[in-house]
Amino acid sequence: VKKSKAETAETRKRIVKVASEVFRSNGINATGVSEIMSAVGLTHGGFYRHFDSKEQLVAEACAESLEVLAEGYGAAADKGEMAFLKVLEHYLSAEYRDSNECACPLVANGSELARADKEIRQVATRGFENLIEIIAKRYRANGSPTAKADALFTLTAMIGAGTMARVVDDPELSDQIFQVTRKRLASRAGKPQRKLA
Amino acid sequence: VKKSKAETAETRKRIVKVASEVFRSNGINATGVSEIMSAVGLTHGGFYRHFDSKEQLVAEACAESLEVLAEGYGAAADKGEMAFLKVLEHYLSAEYRDSNECACPLVANGSELARADKEIRQVATRGFENLIEIIAKRYRANGSPTAKADALFTLTAMIGAGTMARVVDDPELSDQIFQVTRKRLASRAGKPQRKLA
DNA sequence: TGTACATCAGTGAACGCGCGTTCACTGATGTAC
DNA sequence: TGTACATCAGTGAACGCGCGTTCACTGATGTAC
């Protein structure tokens, strides 16, 4: 049942796309190759026509997630400070958390990625650096003399907040984490000389 | 080969202790019951004389890790601001990261805990709240009117920084994450009116 | 205090299960003439 | 343009393996008399 080259290429992309979603919602170790292939509508045996190993898929899925995230951040950043802040704050909201999606693999899979293969960590690092650059550019446009440091602090703080908001069992505490993080990151977003709220 | 009650109780504690270390270094899903029992010097079969399930052990190991962490934080906090800051900064240092230990399960296992059982998340939440209270008390002593918010922001930002410093493949970038986080958290530690660095 | 017996910590084989991966096979696709 | 053949995407059974958990067994511990 050979498929055309176009179909084959599209199937490969669909596998990566689906994997990026499933890994983020269920975890990397906890997700089997079969589960992904079923979600794509295929059987597991065909997987190795497209990838050398599960690890290769993890790397590509992680890259895909981070690229999509960067597109969103980049588009918002280009629309000015308010639009950008709005996107950041969306990721730090209870509604978004409760949607049971998590666009960011650094939040959804952070501690698994820290123990992953060299190749996977490389991909994660590149994606992280890319996000940092997008955020730093926004801060630079706002006149911050410490834009890269601002960006590093903002993004890592967001990742910590996103992670803990999902760990914590108590919705009120989870909301408080989001609230304080939103408030403090907004107050320093490109305005390094402003007082803390 | 029945053991005395004292021995049995001690064995149980050792299993929890060892598990708390192994889960933090190798991950929760990636660590088998056999691996932990071997590290304790026993065979896997005896595990269920002490615990109902692996999940129960995960919960107790997580609690143990967070209690030990809280003791360290608490002791440092009682010694004044400088001692406390020194401890916080230790956890945000390259030497500590490279020791391949990670005392904090919220960093080491964050994304796994977010998907864990109700009981495990409850334990993690209680441990997190306990840490928040210790940090908030320190900030309160420094005269901050927003001590709990300060503590939430500080700890979640530390968790994000610790996680990303371990994900990232490039030691320089990893060090930058620590550096900026140390600097900014120190500058606002209990001094909410101070300008940003 | 000494003896008889129930308890139960720890052993190691075994359970069913799902994992990542391989493989013989099918049949449509793409290519060479 | 039509035919013959090699390619290869996808199937589904099978591989070895390690997982969490169970269980019959051993023999020292703790208890009842």
Short mmCIF file of C-alpha atoms (C1' of nucleotides) in Angstrom, two decimals:
data_model
loop_
_atom_site.label_atom_id
_atom_site.label_comp_id
_atom_site.label_asym_id
_atom_site.label_seq_id
_atom_site.Cartn_x
_atom_site.Cartn_y
_atom_site.Cartn_z
CA VAL A 1 0.00 0.00 0.00
CA LYS A 2 2.71 2.42 -1.02
CA LYS A 3 1.71 6.10 -0.95
CA SER A 4 2.72 8.98 -3.19
CA LYS A 5 5.66 11.14 -2.17
CA ALA A 6 3.35 14.01 -1.34
CA GLU A 7 1.18 11.79 0.84
CA THR A 8 4.23 10.32 2.55
CA ALA A 9 5.63 13.75 3.36
CA GLU A 10 2.27 14.84 4.70
CA THR A 11 1.93 11.74 6.86
CA ARG A 12 5.36 12.42 8.35
CA LYS A 13 4.33 15.96 9.21
CA ARG A 14 1.10 14.73 10.74
CA ILE A 15 2.99 12.29 12.95
CA VAL A 16 5.24 15.08 14.22
CA LYS A 17 2.27 17.38 14.76
CA VAL A 18 0.24 14.80 16.65
CA ALA A 19 3.29 13.70 18.65
CA SER A 20 4.01 17.27 19.70
CA GLU A 21 0.48 17.48 21.09
CA VAL A 22 0.38 14.10 22.78
CA PHE A 23 3.84 14.46 24.34
CA ARG A 24 2.79 17.81 25.78
CA SER A 25 -0.46 16.54 27.21
CA ASN A 26 0.58 13.10 28.44
CA GLY A 27 4.35 13.33 28.85
CA ILE A 28 7.18 11.91 26.77
CA ASN A 29 8.01 8.70 28.67
CA ALA A 30 4.35 8.01 29.26
CA THR A 31 3.46 8.18 25.56
CA GLY A 32 4.09 5.15 23.37
CA VAL A 33 4.79 5.08 19.65
CA SER A 34 1.60 3.05 19.16
CA GLU A 35 -0.47 5.70 20.90
CA ILE A 36 0.79 8.38 18.53
CA MET A 37 0.35 6.27 15.43
CA SER A 38 -3.21 5.37 16.48
CA ALA A 39 -3.97 9.06 16.97
CA VAL A 40 -2.71 9.66 13.42
CA GLY A 41 -4.94 6.84 12.19
CA LEU A 42 -2.17 4.38 11.32
CA THR A 43 -0.72 1.23 12.88
CA HIS A 44 2.52 1.33 14.83
CA GLY A 45 4.52 -0.78 12.37
CA GLY A 46 4.78 1.97 9.79
CA PHE A 47 6.43 4.35 12.21
CA TYR A 48 9.95 3.26 11.28
CA ARG A 49 9.43 4.11 7.62
CA HIS A 50 9.48 7.74 8.78
CA PHE A 51 11.78 7.83 11.84
CA ASP A 52 14.87 5.99 13.07
CA SER A 53 13.67 5.91 16.66
CA LYS A 54 11.22 7.35 19.15
CA GLU A 55 13.95 9.75 20.26
CA GLN A 56 14.16 11.25 16.80
CA LEU A 57 10.43 11.89 16.91
CA VAL A 58 10.75 13.45 20.36
CA ALA A 59 13.38 15.83 19.01
CA GLU A 60 11.30 16.81 16.00
CA ALA A 61 8.11 17.13 18.03
CA CYS A 62 9.89 19.37 20.54
CA ALA A 63 11.27 21.54 17.73
CA GLU A 64 7.80 21.77 16.18
CA SER A 65 6.19 22.84 19.47
CA LEU A 66 8.79 25.51 20.04
CA GLU A 67 8.53 26.80 16.48
CA VAL A 68 4.77 27.17 16.72
CA LEU A 69 5.19 28.94 20.05
CA ALA A 70 7.81 31.27 18.57
CA GLU A 71 5.50 32.15 15.68
CA GLY A 72 2.82 33.17 18.16
CA TYR A 73 5.22 35.19 20.28
CA GLY A 74 6.85 36.77 17.22
CA ALA A 75 3.56 37.83 15.67
CA ALA A 76 2.39 39.35 18.95
CA ALA A 77 5.72 41.09 19.54
CA ASP A 78 5.47 42.74 16.13
CA LYS A 79 2.08 44.18 17.06
CA GLY A 80 3.55 46.19 19.92
CA GLU A 81 3.94 46.00 23.65
CA MET A 82 0.30 45.65 24.58
CA ALA A 83 -0.35 42.77 22.20
CA PHE A 84 2.80 41.04 23.38
CA LEU A 85 1.91 41.40 27.06
CA LYS A 86 -1.52 40.05 26.30
CA VAL A 87 -0.02 36.88 24.83
CA LEU A 88 2.35 36.42 27.77
CA GLU A 89 -0.55 36.85 30.15
CA HIS A 90 -2.66 34.37 28.25
CA TYR A 91 -0.09 31.67 29.03
CA LEU A 92 -0.31 32.68 32.68
CA SER A 93 -4.06 32.34 32.99
CA ALA A 94 -6.33 29.84 34.69
CA GLU A 95 -8.47 29.46 31.56
CA TYR A 96 -5.49 28.46 29.52
CA ARG A 97 -4.27 26.06 32.22
CA ASP A 98 -7.73 24.49 32.48
CA SER A 99 -7.95 24.00 28.72
CA ASN A 100 -5.56 21.11 29.43
CA GLU A 101 -3.39 22.20 26.58
CA CYS A 102 0.07 23.46 27.17
CA ALA A 103 1.72 24.93 24.09
CA CYS A 104 5.15 25.07 25.70
CA PRO A 105 7.13 21.83 25.93
CA LEU A 106 9.49 23.51 28.39
CA VAL A 107 6.56 23.69 30.80
CA ALA A 108 4.83 20.47 29.80
CA ASN A 109 7.98 18.33 29.63
CA GLY A 110 10.65 20.38 31.41
CA SER A 111 11.98 17.79 33.83
CA GLU A 112 11.88 15.06 31.19
CA LEU A 113 13.79 17.22 28.70
CA ALA A 114 16.48 17.89 31.30
CA ARG A 115 17.27 14.17 31.27
CA ALA A 116 16.83 13.63 27.54
CA ASP A 117 19.39 12.76 24.86
CA LYS A 118 21.98 15.19 23.64
CA GLU A 119 20.09 15.72 20.37
CA ILE A 120 16.81 16.45 22.12
CA ARG A 121 18.41 18.89 24.53
CA GLN A 122 20.11 20.62 21.62
CA VAL A 123 16.78 21.11 19.90
CA ALA A 124 15.20 22.35 23.13
CA THR A 125 18.08 24.76 23.67
CA ARG A 126 17.83 26.16 20.16
CA GLY A 127 14.07 26.66 20.57
CA PHE A 128 14.56 28.32 23.94
CA GLU A 129 17.22 30.67 22.57
CA ASN A 130 14.91 31.57 19.73
CA LEU A 131 12.14 32.53 22.17
CA ILE A 132 14.63 34.51 24.24
CA GLU A 133 15.68 36.45 21.14
CA ILE A 134 12.06 37.25 20.25
CA ILE A 135 11.34 38.51 23.77
CA ALA A 136 14.62 40.40 23.98
CA LYS A 137 13.88 42.16 20.71
CA ARG A 138 10.61 43.40 22.18
CA TYR A 139 12.37 44.69 25.31
CA ARG A 140 15.06 46.31 23.17
CA ALA A 141 12.33 48.11 21.25
CA ASN A 142 11.08 49.39 24.60
CA GLY A 143 14.51 50.83 25.31
CA SER A 144 15.74 48.36 27.88
CA PRO A 145 19.54 48.30 28.16
CA THR A 146 19.39 44.76 29.60
CA ALA A 147 17.02 43.21 27.08
CA LYS A 148 18.54 39.72 26.95
CA ALA A 149 18.69 39.44 30.72
CA ASP A 150 15.11 40.74 30.91
CA ALA A 151 14.06 38.08 28.44
CA LEU A 152 15.86 35.26 30.25
CA PHE A 153 14.32 36.27 33.53
CA THR A 154 10.84 36.68 32.05
CA LEU A 155 10.78 33.38 30.22
CA THR A 156 12.30 31.23 32.97
CA ALA A 157 9.98 32.82 35.52
CA MET A 158 7.02 32.06 33.24
CA ILE A 159 8.15 28.47 32.86
CA GLY A 160 8.45 28.06 36.62
CA ALA A 161 5.06 29.63 37.18
CA GLY A 162 3.42 27.54 34.45
CA THR A 163 4.95 24.36 35.83
CA MET A 164 3.99 25.02 39.45
CA ALA A 165 0.51 26.20 38.56
CA ARG A 166 0.02 22.76 36.99
CA VAL A 167 1.65 20.83 39.83
CA VAL A 168 -0.31 22.49 42.57
CA ASP A 169 -3.53 20.81 43.60
CA ASP A 170 -5.27 23.87 44.97
CA PRO A 171 -6.87 26.07 42.27
CA GLU A 172 -6.67 29.18 44.43
CA LEU A 173 -2.95 28.80 45.01
CA SER A 174 -2.49 28.06 41.34
CA ASP A 175 -4.34 31.25 40.44
CA GLN A 176 -2.24 33.24 42.89
CA ILE A 177 0.92 31.99 41.20
CA PHE A 178 -0.36 33.21 37.85
CA GLN A 179 -1.55 36.51 39.28
CA VAL A 180 1.68 37.48 41.00
CA THR A 181 3.76 36.37 38.03
CA ARG A 182 1.64 38.32 35.55
CA LYS A 183 1.76 41.41 37.72
CA ARG A 184 5.49 41.40 38.33
CA LEU A 185 6.54 40.46 34.84
CA ALA A 186 4.24 43.08 33.35
CA SER A 187 5.63 45.73 35.65
CA ARG A 188 9.15 45.11 34.45
CA ALA A 189 8.41 44.32 30.84
CA GLY A 190 10.79 46.65 29.10
CA LYS A 191 10.60 49.17 31.91
CA PRO A 192 13.61 48.28 34.02
CA GLN A 193 13.58 51.53 35.90
CA ARG A 194 10.06 51.19 37.22
CA LYS A 195 9.32 50.36 40.83
CA LEU A 196 7.90 47.00 41.75
CA ALA A 197 4.16 46.77 42.16
CA VAL B 1 13.89 -13.99 57.65
CA LYS B 2 11.59 -11.79 59.67
CA LYS B 3 13.20 -8.63 61.10
CA SER B 4 12.60 -6.82 64.37
CA LYS B 5 10.14 -3.97 64.45
CA ALA B 6 12.95 -1.45 64.82
CA GLU B 7 14.78 -2.88 61.82
CA THR B 8 11.60 -2.96 59.77
CA ALA B 9 10.85 0.67 60.54
CA GLU B 10 14.39 1.64 59.66
CA THR B 11 14.28 -0.27 56.38
CA ARG B 12 11.10 1.53 55.44
CA LYS B 13 12.74 4.88 56.10
CA ARG B 14 15.77 3.89 54.07
CA ILE B 15 13.58 2.93 51.11
CA VAL B 16 11.90 6.35 51.20
CA LYS B 17 15.24 8.12 51.56
CA VAL B 18 16.86 6.24 48.68
CA ALA B 19 13.75 6.63 46.53
CA SER B 20 13.70 10.38 47.10
CA GLU B 21 17.27 10.54 45.77
CA VAL B 22 16.83 8.20 42.83
CA PHE B 23 13.55 9.76 41.69
CA ARG B 24 15.23 13.15 41.73
CA SER B 25 18.26 12.06 39.77
CA ASN B 26 16.68 9.68 37.27
CA GLY B 27 13.04 10.72 37.14
CA ILE B 28 9.92 9.09 38.52
CA ASN B 29 8.62 7.15 35.52
CA ALA B 30 12.14 6.13 34.55
CA THR B 31 12.88 4.59 37.95
CA GLY B 32 11.65 1.08 38.70
CA VAL B 33 10.80 -0.39 42.07
CA SER B 34 13.59 -2.97 41.56
CA GLU B 35 16.16 -0.23 41.01
CA ILE B 36 15.28 1.39 44.32
CA MET B 37 15.23 -1.88 46.25
CA SER B 38 18.62 -2.84 44.80
CA ALA B 39 20.03 0.52 45.85
CA VAL B 40 18.74 -0.19 49.36
CA GLY B 41 20.39 -3.63 49.22
CA LEU B 42 17.21 -5.70 49.08
CA THR B 43 15.29 -7.60 46.41
CA HIS B 44 12.19 -6.15 44.80
CA GLY B 45 9.76 -8.72 46.24
CA GLY B 46 9.91 -7.28 49.73
CA PHE B 47 8.78 -3.86 48.59
CA TYR B 48 5.09 -4.60 49.11
CA ARG B 49 5.61 -5.46 52.77
CA HIS B 50 6.24 -1.72 53.22
CA PHE B 51 4.11 0.02 50.58
CA ASP B 52 0.82 -0.58 48.81
CA SER B 53 2.12 0.64 45.48
CA LYS B 54 4.87 2.55 43.73
CA GLU B 55 2.64 5.61 43.82
CA GLN B 56 2.55 5.54 47.60
CA LEU B 57 6.35 5.52 47.61
CA VAL B 58 6.44 8.41 45.16
CA ALA B 59 4.21 10.42 47.45
CA GLU B 60 6.31 9.68 50.53
CA ALA B 61 9.59 10.28 48.70
CA CYS B 62 8.31 13.62 47.41
CA ALA B 63 7.22 14.61 50.90
CA GLU B 64 10.62 13.58 52.30
CA SER B 65 12.52 15.63 49.70
CA LEU B 66 10.43 18.69 50.37
CA GLU B 67 10.77 18.33 54.15
CA VAL B 68 14.55 18.13 53.92
CA LEU B 69 14.56 21.15 51.65
CA ALA B 70 12.33 23.06 54.05
CA GLU B 71 14.64 22.27 56.97
CA GLY B 72 17.57 23.73 55.04
CA TYR B 73 15.61 26.83 54.06
CA GLY B 74 14.19 27.25 57.53
CA ALA B 75 17.55 26.99 59.26
CA ALA B 76 19.08 29.51 56.86
CA ALA B 77 16.14 31.87 57.17
CA ASP B 78 16.53 31.89 60.96
CA LYS B 79 20.14 33.00 60.57
CA GLY B 80 19.13 36.23 58.88
CA GLU B 81 18.84 37.66 55.40
CA MET B 82 22.42 37.13 54.28
CA ALA B 83 22.49 33.44 55.22
CA PHE B 84 19.12 32.94 53.54
CA LEU B 85 20.19 34.64 50.33
CA LYS B 86 23.32 32.52 50.31
CA VAL B 87 21.25 29.34 50.40
CA LEU B 88 18.94 30.54 47.63
CA GLU B 89 21.97 31.43 45.52
CA HIS B 90 23.53 28.05 46.15
CA TYR B 91 20.57 26.41 44.42
CA LEU B 92 21.10 28.80 41.51
CA SER B 93 24.75 27.98 40.95
CA ALA B 94 26.63 26.05 38.29
CA GLU B 95 28.56 24.05 40.90
CA TYR B 96 25.35 22.82 42.45
CA ARG B 97 23.84 22.01 39.06
CA ASP B 98 26.98 20.11 38.02
CA SER B 99 26.97 18.07 41.22
CA ASN B 100 24.13 16.22 39.47
CA GLU B 101 22.10 16.35 42.60
CA CYS B 102 18.94 18.33 42.73
CA ALA B 103 17.45 18.66 46.18
CA CYS B 104 14.16 20.03 44.92
CA PRO B 105 11.66 17.57 43.44
CA LEU B 106 9.73 20.50 41.99
CA VAL B 107 12.72 21.16 39.76
CA ALA B 108 13.83 17.55 39.26
CA ASN B 109 10.36 16.14 38.64
CA GLY B 110 8.16 19.17 37.96
CA SER B 111 6.49 18.09 34.75
CA GLU B 112 6.01 14.54 36.02
CA LEU B 113 4.42 15.78 39.24
CA ALA B 114 2.00 17.92 37.25
CA ARG B 115 0.57 14.71 35.78
CA ALA B 116 0.76 12.60 38.92
CA ASP B 117 -2.01 11.15 41.10
CA LYS B 118 -4.20 13.26 43.32
CA GLU B 119 -2.35 12.06 46.44
CA ILE B 120 1.05 12.87 45.01
CA ARG B 121 0.00 16.33 43.89
CA GLN B 122 -1.49 16.95 47.33
CA VAL B 123 1.82 16.10 48.96
CA ALA B 124 3.72 18.27 46.49
CA THR B 125 1.30 21.14 47.10
CA ARG B 126 1.66 20.89 50.86
CA GLY B 127 5.46 20.87 50.56
CA PHE B 128 5.39 23.84 48.21
CA GLU B 129 3.12 25.82 50.53
CA ASN B 130 5.45 25.04 53.39
CA LEU B 131 8.42 26.44 51.47
CA ILE B 132 6.40 29.51 50.52
CA GLU B 133 5.58 30.13 54.15
CA ILE B 134 9.25 29.87 55.17
CA ILE B 135 10.32 32.30 52.46
CA ALA B 136 7.41 34.65 53.17
CA LYS B 137 8.33 34.74 56.85
CA ARG B 138 11.82 35.90 55.91
CA TYR B 139 10.41 38.63 53.68
CA ARG B 140 7.96 39.67 56.39
CA ALA B 141 10.90 40.01 58.78
CA ASN B 142 12.47 42.33 56.22
CA GLY B 143 9.38 44.50 56.29
CA SER B 144 7.83 43.57 52.97
CA PRO B 145 4.09 44.29 52.83
CA THR B 146 3.68 41.72 50.06
CA ALA B 147 5.63 38.87 51.62
CA LYS B 148 3.56 35.95 50.35
CA ALA B 149 3.49 37.30 46.81
CA ASP B 150 7.26 37.92 47.05
CA ALA B 151 7.75 34.33 48.14
CA LEU B 152 5.54 32.88 45.40
CA PHE B 153 7.36 34.88 42.77
CA THR B 154 10.80 34.02 44.16
CA LEU B 155 10.22 30.30 44.45
CA THR B 156 8.46 29.78 41.13
CA ALA B 157 11.12 31.86 39.37
CA MET B 158 13.81 29.73 41.03
CA ILE B 159 12.06 26.57 39.91
CA GLY B 160 11.84 27.81 36.35
CA ALA B 161 15.48 28.86 36.35
CA GLY B 162 16.63 25.58 37.91
CA THR B 163 14.63 23.58 35.39
CA MET B 164 15.81 25.49 32.34
CA ALA B 165 19.42 25.58 33.51
CA ARG B 166 19.24 21.77 33.48
CA VAL B 167 17.41 21.50 30.16
CA VAL B 168 19.73 23.79 28.29
CA ASP B 169 22.65 22.17 26.54
CA ASP B 170 24.95 25.19 26.50
CA PRO B 171 26.79 25.76 29.80
CA GLU B 172 27.21 29.47 29.14
CA LEU B 173 23.51 30.01 28.61
CA SER B 174 22.79 27.89 31.65
CA ASP B 175 25.12 30.06 33.72
CA GLN B 176 23.48 33.20 32.37
CA ILE B 177 20.11 31.93 33.52
CA PHE B 178 21.45 31.42 37.03
CA GLN B 179 23.24 34.76 37.06
CA VAL B 180 20.30 36.87 36.01
CA THR B 181 17.94 35.02 38.33
CA ARG B 182 20.27 35.37 41.31
CA LYS B 183 20.76 39.06 40.65
CA ARG B 184 17.12 39.93 40.21
CA LEU B 185 15.78 37.83 43.04
CA ALA B 186 18.46 39.17 45.41
CA SER B 187 17.62 42.73 44.44
CA ARG B 188 13.99 42.27 45.37
CA ALA B 189 14.43 39.95 48.33
CA GLY B 190 12.40 41.75 50.92
CA LYS B 191 13.15 45.13 49.40
CA PRO B 192 10.12 45.70 47.24
CA GLN B 193 10.79 49.43 46.89
CA ARG B 194 14.23 49.06 45.35
CA LYS B 195 14.91 49.71 41.69
CA LEU B 196 15.72 46.84 39.40
CA ALA B 197 19.37 46.11 38.77
"C1'" DT C 1 11.75 -18.16 82.55
"C1'" DG C 2 11.08 -21.56 78.96
"C1'" DT C 3 8.52 -23.55 75.29
"C1'" DA C 4 5.20 -23.65 71.29
"C1'" DC C 5 3.29 -21.17 67.82
"C1'" DA C 6 1.69 -17.33 64.96
"C1'" DT C 7 3.57 -13.51 62.53
"C1'" DC C 8 5.69 -11.37 58.93
"C1'" DA C 9 10.32 -9.18 56.53
"C1'" DG C 10 12.64 -10.59 52.89
"C1'" DT C 11 13.60 -13.93 48.74
"C1'" DG C 12 13.22 -15.04 44.06
"C1'" DA C 13 10.27 -17.04 40.55
"C1'" DA C 14 6.33 -15.92 38.10
"C1'" DC C 15 2.19 -13.09 36.39
"C1'" DG C 16 0.26 -10.17 32.60
"C1'" DC C 17 1.26 -6.19 30.21
"C1'" DG C 18 2.98 -2.62 27.21
"C1'" DC C 19 7.10 -0.87 25.57
"C1'" DG C 20 10.45 0.10 21.34
"C1'" DT C 21 11.73 -2.22 17.49
"C1'" DT C 22 11.87 -5.73 13.57
"C1'" DC C 23 10.11 -8.22 9.81
"C1'" DA C 24 7.60 -10.75 6.05
"C1'" DC C 25 4.14 -9.33 3.41
"C1'" DT C 26 0.81 -6.39 0.34
"C1'" DG C 27 -0.12 -3.60 -3.32
"C1'" DA C 28 -0.11 1.11 -5.18
"C1'" DT C 29 3.51 4.32 -6.88
"C1'" DG C 30 7.11 5.77 -9.63
"C1'" DT C 31 10.50 4.65 -13.14
"C1'" DA C 32 12.90 2.65 -17.12
"C1'" DC C 33 12.27 1.11 -21.69
"C1'" DT D 1 2.08 6.38 -24.46
"C1'" DG D 2 2.10 1.69 -22.67
"C1'" DT D 3 4.20 -2.05 -20.29
"C1'" DA D 4 7.31 -4.37 -16.83
"C1'" DC D 5 9.48 -3.95 -12.72
"C1'" DA D 6 11.65 -2.03 -8.58
"C1'" DT D 7 10.39 0.68 -4.70
"C1'" DC D 8 8.52 1.42 -0.43
"C1'" DA D 9 4.28 3.16 2.86
"C1'" DG D 10 1.63 0.79 5.66
"C1'" DT D 11 -0.03 -3.76 8.07
"C1'" DG D 12 -0.05 -6.76 11.84
"C1'" DA D 13 2.37 -10.52 14.08
"C1'" DA D 14 6.36 -11.21 16.63
"C1'" DC D 15 10.84 -10.10 19.19
"C1'" DG D 16 13.09 -9.42 23.80
"C1'" DC D 17 12.73 -6.69 27.66
"C1'" DG D 18 11.55 -4.43 31.92
"C1'" DC D 19 7.73 -2.84 34.29
"C1'" DG D 20 4.45 -3.14 38.68
"C1'" DT D 21 2.63 -6.60 41.28
"C1'" DT D 22 1.73 -11.35 43.37
"C1'" DC D 23 2.89 -15.44 45.68
"C1'" DA D 24 4.78 -19.70 47.94
"C1'" DC D 25 8.35 -20.12 50.79
"C1'" DT D 26 12.01 -19.35 54.70
"C1'" DG D 27 13.27 -18.55 59.15
"C1'" DA D 28 13.97 -15.11 62.82
"C1'" DT D 29 10.87 -12.34 65.82
"C1'" DG D 30 7.40 -11.59 69.06
"C1'" DT D 31 3.72 -13.49 71.85
"C1'" DA D 32 0.84 -16.55 74.68
"C1'" DC D 33 0.97 -19.98 78.12
#
